[in-house]
JSON list of C-alpha atoms in Angstrom, two decimals:
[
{"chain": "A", "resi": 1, "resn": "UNK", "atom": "CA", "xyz": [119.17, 41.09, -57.33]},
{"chain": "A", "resi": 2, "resn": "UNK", "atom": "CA", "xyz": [120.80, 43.47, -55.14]},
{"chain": "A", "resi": 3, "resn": "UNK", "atom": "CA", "xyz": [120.27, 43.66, -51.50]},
{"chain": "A", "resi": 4, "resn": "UNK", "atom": "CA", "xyz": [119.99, 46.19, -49.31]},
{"chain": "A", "resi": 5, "resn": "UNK", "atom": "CA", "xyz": [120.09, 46.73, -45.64]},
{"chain": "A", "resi": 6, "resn": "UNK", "atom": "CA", "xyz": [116.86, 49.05, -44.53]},
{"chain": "A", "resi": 7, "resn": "UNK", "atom": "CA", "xyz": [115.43, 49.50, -40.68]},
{"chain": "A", "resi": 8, "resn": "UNK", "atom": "CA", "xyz": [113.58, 46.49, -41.23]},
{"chain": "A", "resi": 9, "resn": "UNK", "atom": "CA", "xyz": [115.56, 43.89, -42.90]},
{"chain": "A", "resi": 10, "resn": "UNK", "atom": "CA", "xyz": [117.47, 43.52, -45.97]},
{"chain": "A", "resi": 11, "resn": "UNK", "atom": "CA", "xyz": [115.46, 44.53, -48.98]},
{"chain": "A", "resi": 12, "resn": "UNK", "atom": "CA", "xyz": [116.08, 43.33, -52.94]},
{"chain": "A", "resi": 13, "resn": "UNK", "atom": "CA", "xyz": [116.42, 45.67, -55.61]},
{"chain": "A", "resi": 14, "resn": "UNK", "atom": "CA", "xyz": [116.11, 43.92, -59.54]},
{"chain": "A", "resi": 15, "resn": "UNK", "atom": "CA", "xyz": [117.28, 46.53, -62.04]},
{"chain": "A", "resi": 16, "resn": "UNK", "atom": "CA", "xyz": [115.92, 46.51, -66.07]},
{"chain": "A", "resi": 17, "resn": "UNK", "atom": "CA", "xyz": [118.44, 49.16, -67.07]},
{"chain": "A", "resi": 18, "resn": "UNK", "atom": "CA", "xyz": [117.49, 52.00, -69.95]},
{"chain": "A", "resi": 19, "resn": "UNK", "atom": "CA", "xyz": [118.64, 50.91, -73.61]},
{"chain": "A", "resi": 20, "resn": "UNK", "atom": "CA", "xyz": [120.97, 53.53, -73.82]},
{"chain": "A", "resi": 21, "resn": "UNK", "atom": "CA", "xyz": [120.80, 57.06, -71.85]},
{"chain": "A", "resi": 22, "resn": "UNK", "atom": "CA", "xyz": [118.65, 56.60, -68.14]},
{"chain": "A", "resi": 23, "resn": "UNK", "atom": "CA", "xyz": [116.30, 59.63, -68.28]},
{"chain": "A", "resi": 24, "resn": "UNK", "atom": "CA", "xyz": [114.25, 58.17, -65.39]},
{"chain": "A", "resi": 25, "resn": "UNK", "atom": "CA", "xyz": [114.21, 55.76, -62.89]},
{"chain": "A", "resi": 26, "resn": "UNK", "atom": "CA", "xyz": [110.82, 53.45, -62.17]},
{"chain": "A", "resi": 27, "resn": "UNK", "atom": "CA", "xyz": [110.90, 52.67, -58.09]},
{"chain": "A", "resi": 28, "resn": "UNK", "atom": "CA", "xyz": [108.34, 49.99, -58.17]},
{"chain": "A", "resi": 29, "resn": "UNK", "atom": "CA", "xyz": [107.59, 48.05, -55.36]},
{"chain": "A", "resi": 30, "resn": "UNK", "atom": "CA", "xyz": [105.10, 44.81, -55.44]},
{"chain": "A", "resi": 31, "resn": "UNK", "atom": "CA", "xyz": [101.99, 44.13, -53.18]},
{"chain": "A", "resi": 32, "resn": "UNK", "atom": "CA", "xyz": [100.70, 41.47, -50.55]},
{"chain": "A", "resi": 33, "resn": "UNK", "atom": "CA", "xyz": [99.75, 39.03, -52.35]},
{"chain": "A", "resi": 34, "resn": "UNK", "atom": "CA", "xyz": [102.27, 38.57, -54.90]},
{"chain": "A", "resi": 35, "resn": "UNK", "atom": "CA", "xyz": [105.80, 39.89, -55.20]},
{"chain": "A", "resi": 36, "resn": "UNK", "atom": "CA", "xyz": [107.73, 41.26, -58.41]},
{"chain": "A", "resi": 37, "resn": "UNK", "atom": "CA", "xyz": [106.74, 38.49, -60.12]},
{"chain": "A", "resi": 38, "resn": "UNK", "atom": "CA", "xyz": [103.42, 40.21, -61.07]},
{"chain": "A", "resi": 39, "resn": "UNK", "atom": "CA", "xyz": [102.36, 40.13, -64.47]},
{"chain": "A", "resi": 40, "resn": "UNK", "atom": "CA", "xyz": [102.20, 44.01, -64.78]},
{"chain": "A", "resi": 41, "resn": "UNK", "atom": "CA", "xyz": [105.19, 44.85, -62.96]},
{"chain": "A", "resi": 42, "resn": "UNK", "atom": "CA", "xyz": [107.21, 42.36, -65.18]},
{"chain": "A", "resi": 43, "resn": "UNK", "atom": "CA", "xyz": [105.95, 43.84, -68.37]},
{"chain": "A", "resi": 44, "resn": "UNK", "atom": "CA", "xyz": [106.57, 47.53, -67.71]},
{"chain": "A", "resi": 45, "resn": "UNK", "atom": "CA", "xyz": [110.25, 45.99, -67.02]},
{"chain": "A", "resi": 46, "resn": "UNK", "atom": "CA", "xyz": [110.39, 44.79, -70.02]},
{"chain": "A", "resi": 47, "resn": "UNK", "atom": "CA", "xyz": [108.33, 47.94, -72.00]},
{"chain": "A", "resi": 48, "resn": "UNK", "atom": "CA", "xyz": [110.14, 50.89, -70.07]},
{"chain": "A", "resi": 49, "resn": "UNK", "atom": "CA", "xyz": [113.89, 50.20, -70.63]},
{"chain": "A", "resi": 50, "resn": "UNK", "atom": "CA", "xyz": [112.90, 50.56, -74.36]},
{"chain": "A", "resi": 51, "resn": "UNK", "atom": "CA", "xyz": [111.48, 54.14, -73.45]},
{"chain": "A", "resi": 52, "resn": "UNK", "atom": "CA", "xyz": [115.00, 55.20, -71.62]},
{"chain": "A", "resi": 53, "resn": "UNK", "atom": "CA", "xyz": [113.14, 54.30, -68.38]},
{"chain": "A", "resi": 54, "resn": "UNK", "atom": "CA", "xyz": [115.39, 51.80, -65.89]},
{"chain": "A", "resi": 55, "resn": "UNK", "atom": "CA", "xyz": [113.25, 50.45, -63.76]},
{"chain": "A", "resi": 56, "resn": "UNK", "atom": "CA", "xyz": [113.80, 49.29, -59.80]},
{"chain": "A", "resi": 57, "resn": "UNK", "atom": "CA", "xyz": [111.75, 46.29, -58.78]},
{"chain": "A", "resi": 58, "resn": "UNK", "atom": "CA", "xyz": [111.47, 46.27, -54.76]},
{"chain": "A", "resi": 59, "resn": "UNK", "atom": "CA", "xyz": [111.38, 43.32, -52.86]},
{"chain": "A", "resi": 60, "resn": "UNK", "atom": "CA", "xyz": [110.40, 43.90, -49.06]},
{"chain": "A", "resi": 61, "resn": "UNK", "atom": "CA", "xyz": [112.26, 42.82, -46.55]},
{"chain": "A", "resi": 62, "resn": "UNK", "atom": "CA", "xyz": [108.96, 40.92, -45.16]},
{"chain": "A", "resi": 63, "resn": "UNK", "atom": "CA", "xyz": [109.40, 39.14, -47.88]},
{"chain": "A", "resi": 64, "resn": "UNK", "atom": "CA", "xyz": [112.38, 38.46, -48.71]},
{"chain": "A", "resi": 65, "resn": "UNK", "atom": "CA", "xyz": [112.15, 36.81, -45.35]},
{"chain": "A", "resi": 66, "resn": "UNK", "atom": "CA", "xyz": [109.00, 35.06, -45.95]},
{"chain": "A", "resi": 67, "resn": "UNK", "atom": "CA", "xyz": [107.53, 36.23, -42.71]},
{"chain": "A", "resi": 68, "resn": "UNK", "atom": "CA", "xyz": [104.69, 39.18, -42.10]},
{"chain": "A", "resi": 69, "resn": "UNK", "atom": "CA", "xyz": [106.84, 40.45, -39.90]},
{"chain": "A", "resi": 70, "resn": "UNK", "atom": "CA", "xyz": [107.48, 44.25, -41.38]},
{"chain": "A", "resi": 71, "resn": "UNK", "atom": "CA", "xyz": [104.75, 43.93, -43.54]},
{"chain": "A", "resi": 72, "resn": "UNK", "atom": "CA", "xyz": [102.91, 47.16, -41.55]},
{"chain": "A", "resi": 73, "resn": "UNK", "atom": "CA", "xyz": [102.44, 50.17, -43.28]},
{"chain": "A", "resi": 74, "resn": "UNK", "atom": "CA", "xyz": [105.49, 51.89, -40.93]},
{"chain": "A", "resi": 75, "resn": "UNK", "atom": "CA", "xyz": [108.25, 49.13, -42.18]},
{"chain": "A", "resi": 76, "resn": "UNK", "atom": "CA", "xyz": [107.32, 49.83, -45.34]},
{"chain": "A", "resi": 77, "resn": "UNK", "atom": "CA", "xyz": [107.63, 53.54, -45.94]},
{"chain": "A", "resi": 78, "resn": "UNK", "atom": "CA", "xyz": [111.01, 53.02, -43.79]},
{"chain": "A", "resi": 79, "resn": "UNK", "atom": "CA", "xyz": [111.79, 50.42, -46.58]},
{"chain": "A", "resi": 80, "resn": "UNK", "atom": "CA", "xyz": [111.47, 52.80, -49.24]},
{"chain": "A", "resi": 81, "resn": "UNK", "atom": "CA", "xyz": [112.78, 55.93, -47.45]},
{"chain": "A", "resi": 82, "resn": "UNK", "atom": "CA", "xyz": [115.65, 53.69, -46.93]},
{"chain": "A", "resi": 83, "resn": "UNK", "atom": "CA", "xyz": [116.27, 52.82, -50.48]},
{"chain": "A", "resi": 84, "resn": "UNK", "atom": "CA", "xyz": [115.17, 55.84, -52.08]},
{"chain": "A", "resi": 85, "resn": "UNK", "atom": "CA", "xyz": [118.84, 57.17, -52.07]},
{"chain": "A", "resi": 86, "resn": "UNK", "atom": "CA", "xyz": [119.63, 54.88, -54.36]},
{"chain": "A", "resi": 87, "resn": "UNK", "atom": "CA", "xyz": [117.60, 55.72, -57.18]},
{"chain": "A", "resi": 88, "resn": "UNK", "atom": "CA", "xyz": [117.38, 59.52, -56.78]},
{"chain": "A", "resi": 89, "resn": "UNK", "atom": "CA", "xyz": [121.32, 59.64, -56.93]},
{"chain": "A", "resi": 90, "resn": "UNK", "atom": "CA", "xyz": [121.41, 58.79, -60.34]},
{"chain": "A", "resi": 91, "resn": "UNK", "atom": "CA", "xyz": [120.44, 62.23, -61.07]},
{"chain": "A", "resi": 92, "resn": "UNK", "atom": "CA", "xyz": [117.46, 61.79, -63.12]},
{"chain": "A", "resi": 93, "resn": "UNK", "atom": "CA", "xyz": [113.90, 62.08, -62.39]},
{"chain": "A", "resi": 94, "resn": "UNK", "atom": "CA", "xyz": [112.28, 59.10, -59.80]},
{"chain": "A", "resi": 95, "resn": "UNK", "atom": "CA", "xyz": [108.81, 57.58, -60.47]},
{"chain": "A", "resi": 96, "resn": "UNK", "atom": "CA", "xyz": [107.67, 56.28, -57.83]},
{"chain": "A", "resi": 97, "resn": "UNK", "atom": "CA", "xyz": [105.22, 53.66, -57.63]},
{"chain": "A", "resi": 98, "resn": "UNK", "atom": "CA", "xyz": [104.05, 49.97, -57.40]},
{"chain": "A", "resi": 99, "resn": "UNK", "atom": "CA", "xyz": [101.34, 47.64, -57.34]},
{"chain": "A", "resi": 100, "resn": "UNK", "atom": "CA", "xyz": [98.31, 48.10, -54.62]},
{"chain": "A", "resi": 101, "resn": "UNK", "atom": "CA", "xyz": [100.04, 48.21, -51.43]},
{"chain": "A", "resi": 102, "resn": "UNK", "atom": "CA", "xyz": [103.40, 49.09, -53.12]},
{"chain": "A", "resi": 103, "resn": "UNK", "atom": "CA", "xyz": [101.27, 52.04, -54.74]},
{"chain": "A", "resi": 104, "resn": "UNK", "atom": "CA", "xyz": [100.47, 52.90, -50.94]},
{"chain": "A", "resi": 105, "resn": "UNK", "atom": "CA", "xyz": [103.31, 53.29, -49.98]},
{"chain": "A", "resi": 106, "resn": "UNK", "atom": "CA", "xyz": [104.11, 55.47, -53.19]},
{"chain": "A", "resi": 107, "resn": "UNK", "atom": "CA", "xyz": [101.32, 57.70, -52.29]},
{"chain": "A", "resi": 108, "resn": "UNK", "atom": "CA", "xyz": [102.52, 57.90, -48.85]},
{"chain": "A", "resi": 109, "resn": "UNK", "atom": "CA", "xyz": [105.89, 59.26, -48.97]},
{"chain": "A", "resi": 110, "resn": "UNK", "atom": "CA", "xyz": [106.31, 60.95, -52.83]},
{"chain": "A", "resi": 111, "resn": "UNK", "atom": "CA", "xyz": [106.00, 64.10, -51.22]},
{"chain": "A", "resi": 112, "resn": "UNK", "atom": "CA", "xyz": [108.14, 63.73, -48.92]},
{"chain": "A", "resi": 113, "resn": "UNK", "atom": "CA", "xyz": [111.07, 62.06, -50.80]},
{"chain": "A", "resi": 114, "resn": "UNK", "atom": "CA", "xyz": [110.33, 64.12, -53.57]},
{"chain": "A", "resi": 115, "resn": "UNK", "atom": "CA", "xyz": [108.94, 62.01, -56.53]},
{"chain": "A", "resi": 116, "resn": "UNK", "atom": "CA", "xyz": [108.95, 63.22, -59.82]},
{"chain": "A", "resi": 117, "resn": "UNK", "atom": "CA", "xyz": [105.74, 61.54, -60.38]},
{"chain": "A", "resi": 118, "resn": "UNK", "atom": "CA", "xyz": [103.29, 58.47, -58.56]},
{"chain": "A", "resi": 119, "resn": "UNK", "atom": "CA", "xyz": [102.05, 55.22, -60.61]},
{"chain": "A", "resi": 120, "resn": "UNK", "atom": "CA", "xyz": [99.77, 53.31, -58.74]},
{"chain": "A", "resi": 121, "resn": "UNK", "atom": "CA", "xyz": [98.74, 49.71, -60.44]},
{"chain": "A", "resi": 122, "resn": "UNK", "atom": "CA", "xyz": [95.43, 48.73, -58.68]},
{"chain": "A", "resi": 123, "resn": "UNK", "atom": "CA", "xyz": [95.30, 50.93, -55.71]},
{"chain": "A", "resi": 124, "resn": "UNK", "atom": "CA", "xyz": [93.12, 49.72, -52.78]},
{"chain": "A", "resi": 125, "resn": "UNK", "atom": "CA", "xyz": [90.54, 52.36, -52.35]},
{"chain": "A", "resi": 126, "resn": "UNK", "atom": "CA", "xyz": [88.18, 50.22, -50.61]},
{"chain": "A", "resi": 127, "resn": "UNK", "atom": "CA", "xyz": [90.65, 49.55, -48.28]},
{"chain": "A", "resi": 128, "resn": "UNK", "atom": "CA", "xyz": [93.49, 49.06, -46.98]},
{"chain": "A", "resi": 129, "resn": "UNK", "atom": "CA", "xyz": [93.81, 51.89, -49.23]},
{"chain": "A", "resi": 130, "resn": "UNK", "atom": "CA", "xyz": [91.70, 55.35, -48.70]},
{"chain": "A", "resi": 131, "resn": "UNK", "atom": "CA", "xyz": [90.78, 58.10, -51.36]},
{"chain": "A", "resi": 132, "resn": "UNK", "atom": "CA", "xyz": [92.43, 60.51, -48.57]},
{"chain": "A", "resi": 133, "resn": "UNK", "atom": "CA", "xyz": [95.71, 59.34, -49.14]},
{"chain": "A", "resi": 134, "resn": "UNK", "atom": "CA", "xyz": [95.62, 58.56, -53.12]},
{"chain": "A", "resi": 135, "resn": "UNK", "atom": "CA", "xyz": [95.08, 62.33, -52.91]},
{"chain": "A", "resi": 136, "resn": "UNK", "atom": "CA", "xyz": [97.06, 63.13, -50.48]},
{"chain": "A", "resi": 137, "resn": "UNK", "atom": "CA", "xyz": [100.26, 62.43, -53.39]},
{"chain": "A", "resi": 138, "resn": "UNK", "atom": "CA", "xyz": [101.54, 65.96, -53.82]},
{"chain": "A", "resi": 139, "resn": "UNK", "atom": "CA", "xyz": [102.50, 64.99, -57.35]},
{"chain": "A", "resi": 140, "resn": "UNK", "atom": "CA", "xyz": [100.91, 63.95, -61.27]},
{"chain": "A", "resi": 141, "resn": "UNK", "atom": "CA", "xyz": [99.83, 60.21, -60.06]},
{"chain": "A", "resi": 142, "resn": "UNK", "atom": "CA", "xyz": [98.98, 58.04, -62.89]},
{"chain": "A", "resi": 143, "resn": "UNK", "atom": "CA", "xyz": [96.25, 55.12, -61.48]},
{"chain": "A", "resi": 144, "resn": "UNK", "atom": "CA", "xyz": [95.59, 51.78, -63.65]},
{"chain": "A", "resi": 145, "resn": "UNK", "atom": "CA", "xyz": [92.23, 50.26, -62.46]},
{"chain": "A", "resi": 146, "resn": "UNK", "atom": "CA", "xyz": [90.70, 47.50, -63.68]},
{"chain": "A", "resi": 147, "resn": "UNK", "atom": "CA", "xyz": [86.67, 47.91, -63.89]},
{"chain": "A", "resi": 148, "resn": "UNK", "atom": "CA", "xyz": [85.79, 44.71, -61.54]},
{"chain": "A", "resi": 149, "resn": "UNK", "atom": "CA", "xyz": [88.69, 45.06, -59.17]},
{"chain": "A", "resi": 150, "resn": "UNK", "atom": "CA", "xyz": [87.19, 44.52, -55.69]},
{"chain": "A", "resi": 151, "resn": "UNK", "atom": "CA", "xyz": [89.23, 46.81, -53.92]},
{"chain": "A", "resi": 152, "resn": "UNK", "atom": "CA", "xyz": [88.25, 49.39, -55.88]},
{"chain": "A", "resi": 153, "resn": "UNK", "atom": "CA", "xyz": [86.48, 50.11, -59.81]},
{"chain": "A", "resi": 154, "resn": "UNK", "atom": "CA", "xyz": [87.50, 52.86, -61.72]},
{"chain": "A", "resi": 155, "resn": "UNK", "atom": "CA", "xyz": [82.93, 54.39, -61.22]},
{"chain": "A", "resi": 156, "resn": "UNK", "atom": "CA", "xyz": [83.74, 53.73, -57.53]},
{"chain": "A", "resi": 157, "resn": "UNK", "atom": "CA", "xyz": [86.72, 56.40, -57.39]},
{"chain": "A", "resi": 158, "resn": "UNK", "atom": "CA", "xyz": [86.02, 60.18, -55.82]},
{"chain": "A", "resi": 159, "resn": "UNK", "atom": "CA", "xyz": [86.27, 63.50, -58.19]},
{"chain": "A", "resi": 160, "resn": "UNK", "atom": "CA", "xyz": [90.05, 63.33, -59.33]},
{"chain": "A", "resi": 161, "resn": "UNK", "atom": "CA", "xyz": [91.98, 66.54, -59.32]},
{"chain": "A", "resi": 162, "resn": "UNK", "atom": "CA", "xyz": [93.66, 67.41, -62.57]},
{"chain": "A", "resi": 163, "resn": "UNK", "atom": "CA", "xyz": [97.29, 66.39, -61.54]},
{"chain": "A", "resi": 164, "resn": "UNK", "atom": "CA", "xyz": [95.42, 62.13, -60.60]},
{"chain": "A", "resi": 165, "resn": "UNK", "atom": "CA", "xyz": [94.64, 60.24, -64.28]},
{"chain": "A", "resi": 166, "resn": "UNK", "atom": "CA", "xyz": [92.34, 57.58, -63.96]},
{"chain": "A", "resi": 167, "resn": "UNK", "atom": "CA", "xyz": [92.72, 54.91, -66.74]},
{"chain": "A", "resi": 168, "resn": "UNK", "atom": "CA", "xyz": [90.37, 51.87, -66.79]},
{"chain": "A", "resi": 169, "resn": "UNK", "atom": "CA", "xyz": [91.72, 48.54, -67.85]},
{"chain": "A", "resi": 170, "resn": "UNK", "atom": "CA", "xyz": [88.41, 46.82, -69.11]},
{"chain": "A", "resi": 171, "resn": "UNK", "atom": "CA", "xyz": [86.98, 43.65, -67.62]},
{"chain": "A", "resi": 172, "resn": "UNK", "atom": "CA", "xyz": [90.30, 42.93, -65.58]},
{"chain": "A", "resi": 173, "resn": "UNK", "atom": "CA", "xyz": [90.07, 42.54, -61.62]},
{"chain": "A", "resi": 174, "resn": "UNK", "atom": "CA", "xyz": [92.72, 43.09, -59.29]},
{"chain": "A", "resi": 175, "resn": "UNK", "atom": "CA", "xyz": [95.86, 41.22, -60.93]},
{"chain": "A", "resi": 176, "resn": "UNK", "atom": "CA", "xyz": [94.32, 43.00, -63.88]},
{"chain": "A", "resi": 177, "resn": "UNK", "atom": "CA", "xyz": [93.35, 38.84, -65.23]},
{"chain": "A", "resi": 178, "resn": "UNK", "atom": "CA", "xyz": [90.83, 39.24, -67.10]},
{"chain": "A", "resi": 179, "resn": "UNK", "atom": "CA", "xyz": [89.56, 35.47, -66.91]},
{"chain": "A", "resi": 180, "resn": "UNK", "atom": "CA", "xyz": [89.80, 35.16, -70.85]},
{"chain": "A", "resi": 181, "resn": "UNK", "atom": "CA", "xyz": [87.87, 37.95, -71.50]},
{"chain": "A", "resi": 182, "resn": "UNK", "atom": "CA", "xyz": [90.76, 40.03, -73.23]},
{"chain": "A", "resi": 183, "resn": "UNK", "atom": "CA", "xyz": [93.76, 38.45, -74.04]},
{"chain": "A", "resi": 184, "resn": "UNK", "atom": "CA", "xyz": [96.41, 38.87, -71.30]},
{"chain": "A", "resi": 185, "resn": "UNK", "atom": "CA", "xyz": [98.83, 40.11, -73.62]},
{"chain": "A", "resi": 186, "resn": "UNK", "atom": "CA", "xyz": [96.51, 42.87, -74.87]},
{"chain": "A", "resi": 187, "resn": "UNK", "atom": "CA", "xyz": [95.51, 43.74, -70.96]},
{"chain": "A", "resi": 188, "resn": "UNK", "atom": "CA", "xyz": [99.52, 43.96, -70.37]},
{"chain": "A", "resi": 189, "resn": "UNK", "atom": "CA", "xyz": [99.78, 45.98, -73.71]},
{"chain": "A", "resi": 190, "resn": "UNK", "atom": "CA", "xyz": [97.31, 48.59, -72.31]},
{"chain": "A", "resi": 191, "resn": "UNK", "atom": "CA", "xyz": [99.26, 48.99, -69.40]},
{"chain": "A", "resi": 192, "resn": "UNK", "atom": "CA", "xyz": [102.48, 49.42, -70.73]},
{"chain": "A", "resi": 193, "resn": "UNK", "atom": "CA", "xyz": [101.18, 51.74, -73.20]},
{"chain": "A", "resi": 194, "resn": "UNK", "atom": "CA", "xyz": [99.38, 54.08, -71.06]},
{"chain": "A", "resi": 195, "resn": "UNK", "atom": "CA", "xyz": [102.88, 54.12, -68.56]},
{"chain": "A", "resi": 196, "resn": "UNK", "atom": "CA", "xyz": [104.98, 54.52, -71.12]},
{"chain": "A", "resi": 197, "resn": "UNK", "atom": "CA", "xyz": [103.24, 57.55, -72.82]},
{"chain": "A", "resi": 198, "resn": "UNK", "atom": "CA", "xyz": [102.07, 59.33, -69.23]},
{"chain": "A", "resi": 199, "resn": "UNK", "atom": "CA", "xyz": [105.76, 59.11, -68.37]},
{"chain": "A", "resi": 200, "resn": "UNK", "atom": "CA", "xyz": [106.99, 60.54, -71.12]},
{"chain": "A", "resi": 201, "resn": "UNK", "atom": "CA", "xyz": [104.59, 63.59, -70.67]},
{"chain": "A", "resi": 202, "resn": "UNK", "atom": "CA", "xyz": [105.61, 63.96, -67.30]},
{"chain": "A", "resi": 203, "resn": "UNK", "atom": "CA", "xyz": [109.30, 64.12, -68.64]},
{"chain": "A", "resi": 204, "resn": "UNK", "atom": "CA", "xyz": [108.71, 66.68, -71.47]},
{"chain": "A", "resi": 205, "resn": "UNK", "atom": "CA", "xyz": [107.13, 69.17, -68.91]},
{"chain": "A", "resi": 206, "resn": "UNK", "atom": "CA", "xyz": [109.54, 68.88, -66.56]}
]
């Protein structure tokens, strides 16, 4: 892990480089809850590299620190404007994105730091999330809902523009566990799949 001084603390940065040429960089950052340990952040880091897709895992400086200090939604854009540099000067295109709040804060600033593209893994719409700023992107966003996530199912979302997919992962809540129901590795599989192939239509029209 590399780490990073930012406004707010020093942040971690775990690269899964591209098997062979980088033709774009995953910025992923983790959410509350849990940290880059997450079951679907670990397998697109193991799925994308195969794709030409290195892939960033963020670690926030809250908690790196294991405090909640920084942990508001100000320290963390600053965290990402911070260590967006990084990524974009590899010279390829940036997807930014993350896992419920880390998707936040992807939707937040990709205009701004000018993201190729937004992933969000279980955003919040119920809150702390809003359907004002999942929209508010300014770029193709990709979401990955799981139909009984509490924070937010997939029938629950408002009308999507054209540029904001909506895929459902069945019967999985907001860790996208699926309490048996599907086998995790087929839940992970749909995720990975779905990234994988979105990203690589965001890459052939650019």
């Amino acid at each position: 892990m590399d780490l990073v001084p930012t406004p707010v603390g020093k942040a971690g940065i775990t690269w899964y480089p591209a098997h062979g040429p980088t033709r774009a960089v995953a910025l992923l950052g983790h959410g509350m809850a849990t940290g880059v340990e997450a079951a679907d952040l670990q397998a697109l880091a193991a799925d994308l590299p195969r794709h030409g897709i290195s892939v960033a895992l963020v670690t926030q400086p809250y908690r790196m620190s294991r405090t909640r200090s920084g942990s508001d939604e100000a320290s963390l854009d600053a965290v990402w404007q911070a260590l967006w540099p990084i990524a974009a000067d590899l010279g390829v295109p940036v997807i930014s994105g993350g896992r419920s709040a880390g998707s936040q804060v992807a939707c937040r600033t990709a205009e701004q730091l000018g993201a190729h593209a937004v992933l969000a893994l279980a955003y919040p719409l119920l809150g702390p999330g809003s359907p004002e700023e999942l929209l508010a992107t300014g770029r193709p966003t990709l979401v990955l809902q799981g139909t009984r996530d509490p924070f937010g199912r997939p029938d629950q979302f408002p009308a999507l523009p054209p540029e904001i997919e909506l895929i459902e992962i069945p019967n999985a809540n907001h860790t996208f566990d699926t309490r048996g129901s599907v086998p995790r590795s087929t839940t992970m599989d749909r995720i990975t799949r779905a990234t994988s192939q979105w990203i690589e239509q965001q890459l052939t029209r650019a």
